[in-house]
CSV table of N, CA and C in Angstrom, one decimal:
chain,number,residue,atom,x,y,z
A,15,UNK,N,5.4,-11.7,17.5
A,15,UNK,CA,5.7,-11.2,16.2
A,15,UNK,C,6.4,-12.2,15.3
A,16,UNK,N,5.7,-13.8,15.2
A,16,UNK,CA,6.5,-14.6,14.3
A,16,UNK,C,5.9,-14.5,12.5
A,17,UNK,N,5.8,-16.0,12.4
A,17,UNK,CA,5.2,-15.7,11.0
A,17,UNK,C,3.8,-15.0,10.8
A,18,UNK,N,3.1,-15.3,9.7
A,18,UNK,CA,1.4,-15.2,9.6
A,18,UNK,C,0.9,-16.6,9.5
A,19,UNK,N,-0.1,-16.5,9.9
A,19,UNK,CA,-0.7,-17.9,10.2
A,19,UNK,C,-1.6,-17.4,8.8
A,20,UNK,N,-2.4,-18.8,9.1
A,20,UNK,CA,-3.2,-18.8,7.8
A,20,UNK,C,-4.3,-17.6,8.2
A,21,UNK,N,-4.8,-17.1,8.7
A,21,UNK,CA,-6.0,-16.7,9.0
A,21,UNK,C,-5.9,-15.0,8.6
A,22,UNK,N,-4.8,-15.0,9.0
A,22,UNK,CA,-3.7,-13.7,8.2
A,22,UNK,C,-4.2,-13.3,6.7
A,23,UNK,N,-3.6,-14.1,6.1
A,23,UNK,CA,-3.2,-14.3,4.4
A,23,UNK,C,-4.7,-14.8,3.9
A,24,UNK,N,-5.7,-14.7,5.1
A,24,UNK,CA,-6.8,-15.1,4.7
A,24,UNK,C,-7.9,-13.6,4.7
A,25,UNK,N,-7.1,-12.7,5.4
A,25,UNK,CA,-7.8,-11.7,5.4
A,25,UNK,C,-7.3,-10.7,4.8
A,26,UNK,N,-5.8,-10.9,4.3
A,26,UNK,CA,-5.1,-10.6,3.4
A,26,UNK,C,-6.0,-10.2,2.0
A,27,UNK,N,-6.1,-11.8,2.1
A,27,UNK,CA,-6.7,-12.4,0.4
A,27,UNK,C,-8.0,-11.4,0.0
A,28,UNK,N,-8.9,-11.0,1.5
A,28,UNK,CA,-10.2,-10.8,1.2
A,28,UNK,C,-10.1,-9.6,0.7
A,29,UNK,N,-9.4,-8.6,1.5
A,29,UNK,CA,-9.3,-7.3,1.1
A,29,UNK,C,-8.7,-6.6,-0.3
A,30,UNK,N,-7.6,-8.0,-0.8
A,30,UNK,CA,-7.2,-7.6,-2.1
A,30,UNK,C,-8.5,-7.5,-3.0
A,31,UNK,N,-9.1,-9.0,-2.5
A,31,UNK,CA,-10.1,-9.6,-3.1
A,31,UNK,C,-11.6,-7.3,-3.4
A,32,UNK,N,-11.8,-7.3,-2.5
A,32,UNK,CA,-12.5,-6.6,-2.0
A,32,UNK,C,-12.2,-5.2,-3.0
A,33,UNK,N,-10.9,-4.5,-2.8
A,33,UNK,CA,-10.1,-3.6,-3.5
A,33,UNK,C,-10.2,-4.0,-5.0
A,34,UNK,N,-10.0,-4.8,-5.8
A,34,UNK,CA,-9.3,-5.0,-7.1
A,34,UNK,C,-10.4,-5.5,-7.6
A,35,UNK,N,-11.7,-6.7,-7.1
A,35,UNK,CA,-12.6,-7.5,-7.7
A,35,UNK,C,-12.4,-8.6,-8.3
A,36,UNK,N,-12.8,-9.4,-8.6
A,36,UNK,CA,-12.3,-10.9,-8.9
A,36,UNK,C,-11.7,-10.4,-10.7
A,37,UNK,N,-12.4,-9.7,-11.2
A,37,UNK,CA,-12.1,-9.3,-12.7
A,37,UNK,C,-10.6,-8.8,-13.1
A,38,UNK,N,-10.4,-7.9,-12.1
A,38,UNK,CA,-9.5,-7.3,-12.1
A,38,UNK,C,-8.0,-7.9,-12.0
A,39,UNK,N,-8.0,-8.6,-11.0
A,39,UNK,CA,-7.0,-9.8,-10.7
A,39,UNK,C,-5.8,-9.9,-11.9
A,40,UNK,N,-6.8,-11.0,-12.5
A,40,UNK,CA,-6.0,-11.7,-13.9
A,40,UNK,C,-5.7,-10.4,-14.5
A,41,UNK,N,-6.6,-9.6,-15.1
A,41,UNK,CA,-6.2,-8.2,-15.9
A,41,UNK,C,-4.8,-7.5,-15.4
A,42,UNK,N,-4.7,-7.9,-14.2
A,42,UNK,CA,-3.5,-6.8,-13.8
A,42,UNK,C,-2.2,-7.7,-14.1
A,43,UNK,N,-2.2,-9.3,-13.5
A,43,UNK,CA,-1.5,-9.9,-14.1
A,43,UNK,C,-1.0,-9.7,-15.6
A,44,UNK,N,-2.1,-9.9,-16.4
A,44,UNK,CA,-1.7,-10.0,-18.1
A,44,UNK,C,-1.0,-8.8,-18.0
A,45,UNK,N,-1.4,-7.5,-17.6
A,45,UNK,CA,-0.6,-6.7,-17.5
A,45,UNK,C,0.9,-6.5,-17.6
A,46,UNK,N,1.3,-7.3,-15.9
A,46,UNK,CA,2.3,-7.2,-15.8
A,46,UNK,C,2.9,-8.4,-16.0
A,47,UNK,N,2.7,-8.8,-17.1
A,47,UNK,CA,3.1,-10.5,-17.9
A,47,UNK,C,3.9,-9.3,-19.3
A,48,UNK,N,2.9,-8.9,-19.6
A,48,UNK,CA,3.2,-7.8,-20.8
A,48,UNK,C,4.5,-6.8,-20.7
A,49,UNK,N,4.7,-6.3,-19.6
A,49,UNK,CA,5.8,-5.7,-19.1
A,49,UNK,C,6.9,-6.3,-19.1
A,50,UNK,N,7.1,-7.2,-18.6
A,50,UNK,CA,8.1,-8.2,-18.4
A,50,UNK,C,8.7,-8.4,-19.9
A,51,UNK,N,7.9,-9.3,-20.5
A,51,UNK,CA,8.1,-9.6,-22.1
A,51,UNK,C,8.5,-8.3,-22.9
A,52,UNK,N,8.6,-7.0,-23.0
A,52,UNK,CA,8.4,-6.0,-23.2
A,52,UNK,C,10.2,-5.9,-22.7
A,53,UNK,N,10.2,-5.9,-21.3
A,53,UNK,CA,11.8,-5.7,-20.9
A,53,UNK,C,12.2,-6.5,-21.2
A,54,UNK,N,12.2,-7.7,-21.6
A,54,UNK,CA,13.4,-8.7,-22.0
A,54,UNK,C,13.5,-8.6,-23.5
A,55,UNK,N,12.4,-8.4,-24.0
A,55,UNK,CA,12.9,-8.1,-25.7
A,55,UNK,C,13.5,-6.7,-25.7
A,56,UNK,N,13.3,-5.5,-25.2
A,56,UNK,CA,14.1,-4.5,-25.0
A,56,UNK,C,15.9,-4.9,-24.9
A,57,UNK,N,15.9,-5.5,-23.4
A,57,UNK,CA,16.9,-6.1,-23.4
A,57,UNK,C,18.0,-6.6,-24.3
A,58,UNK,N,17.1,-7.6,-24.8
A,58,UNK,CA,18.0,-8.2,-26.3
A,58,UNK,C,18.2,-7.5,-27.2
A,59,UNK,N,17.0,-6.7,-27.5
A,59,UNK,CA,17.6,-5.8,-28.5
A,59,UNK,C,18.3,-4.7,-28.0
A,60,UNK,N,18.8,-4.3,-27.3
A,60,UNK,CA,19.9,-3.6,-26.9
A,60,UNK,C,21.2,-4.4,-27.0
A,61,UNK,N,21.2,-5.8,-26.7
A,61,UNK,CA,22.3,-6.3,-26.6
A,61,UNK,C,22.6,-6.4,-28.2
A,62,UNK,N,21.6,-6.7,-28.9
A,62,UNK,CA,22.0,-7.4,-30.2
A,62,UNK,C,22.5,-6.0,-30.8
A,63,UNK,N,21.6,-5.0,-30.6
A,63,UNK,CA,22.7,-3.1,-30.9
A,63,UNK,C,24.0,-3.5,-30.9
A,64,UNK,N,24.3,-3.7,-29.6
A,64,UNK,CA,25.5,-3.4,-28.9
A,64,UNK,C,26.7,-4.4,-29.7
A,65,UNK,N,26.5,-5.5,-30.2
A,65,UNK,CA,27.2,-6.8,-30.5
A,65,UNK,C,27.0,-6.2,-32.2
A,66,UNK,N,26.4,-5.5,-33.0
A,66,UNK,CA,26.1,-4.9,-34.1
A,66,UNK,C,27.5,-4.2,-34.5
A,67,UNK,N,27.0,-3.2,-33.4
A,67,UNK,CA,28.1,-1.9,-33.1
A,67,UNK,C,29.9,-2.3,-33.2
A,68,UNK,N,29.6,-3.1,-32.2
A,68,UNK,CA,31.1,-3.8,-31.9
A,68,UNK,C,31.8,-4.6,-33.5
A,69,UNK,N,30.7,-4.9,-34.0
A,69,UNK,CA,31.2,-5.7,-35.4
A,69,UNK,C,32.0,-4.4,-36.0
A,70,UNK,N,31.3,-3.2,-36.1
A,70,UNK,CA,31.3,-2.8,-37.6
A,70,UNK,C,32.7,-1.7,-36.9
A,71,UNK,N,33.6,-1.8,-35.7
A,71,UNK,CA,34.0,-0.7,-35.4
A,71,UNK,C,35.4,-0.9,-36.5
A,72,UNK,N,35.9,0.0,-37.0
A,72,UNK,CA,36.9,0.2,-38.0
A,72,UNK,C,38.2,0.4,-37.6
A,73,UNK,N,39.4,-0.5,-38.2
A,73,UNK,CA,40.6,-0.6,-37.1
A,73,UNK,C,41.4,0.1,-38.3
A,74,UNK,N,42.2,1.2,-37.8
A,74,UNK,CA,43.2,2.2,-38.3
A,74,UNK,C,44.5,2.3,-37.7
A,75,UNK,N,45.2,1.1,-37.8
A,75,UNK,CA,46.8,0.8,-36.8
A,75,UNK,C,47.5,1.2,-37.9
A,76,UNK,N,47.3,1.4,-39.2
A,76,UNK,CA,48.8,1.4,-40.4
A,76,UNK,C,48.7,2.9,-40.2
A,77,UNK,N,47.7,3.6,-39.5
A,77,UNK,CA,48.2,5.4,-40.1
A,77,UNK,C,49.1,6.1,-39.2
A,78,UNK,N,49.7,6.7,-39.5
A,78,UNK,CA,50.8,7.5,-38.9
A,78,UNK,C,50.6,8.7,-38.4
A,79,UNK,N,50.8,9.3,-37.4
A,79,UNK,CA,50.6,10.5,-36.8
A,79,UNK,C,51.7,11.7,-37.1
């Protein structure tokens, strides 16, 4: 039960190969190339919200209760 030899990852390969088709491959990639790019601009624009928000908060220390 150690690593995979090559002959493994060779039959591995065929079956993706086999399942998906050679076409499909890259397509699924660009895909999830697209996703990615998609969360990290999400990302930032959340953060850039957030750092927006924090500017505009209004400080009221002189009023009296």
């Amino acid at each position: 039960m150690g690593s995979f030899s090559i002959w493994h990852w060779l039959i591995v390969l065929v079956v993706v190969l086999l399942l998906f088709g050679r076409g499909k491959i890259p397509e699924l990639m660009g895909d999830v190339a697209k996703g990615i790019k998609s969360f990290k601009k999400g990302m930032s624009d959340e953060d850039a919200a957030a750092a927006d928000k924090a500017k505009t908060v209004d400080h009221k220390a002189d009023e009296v209760k």
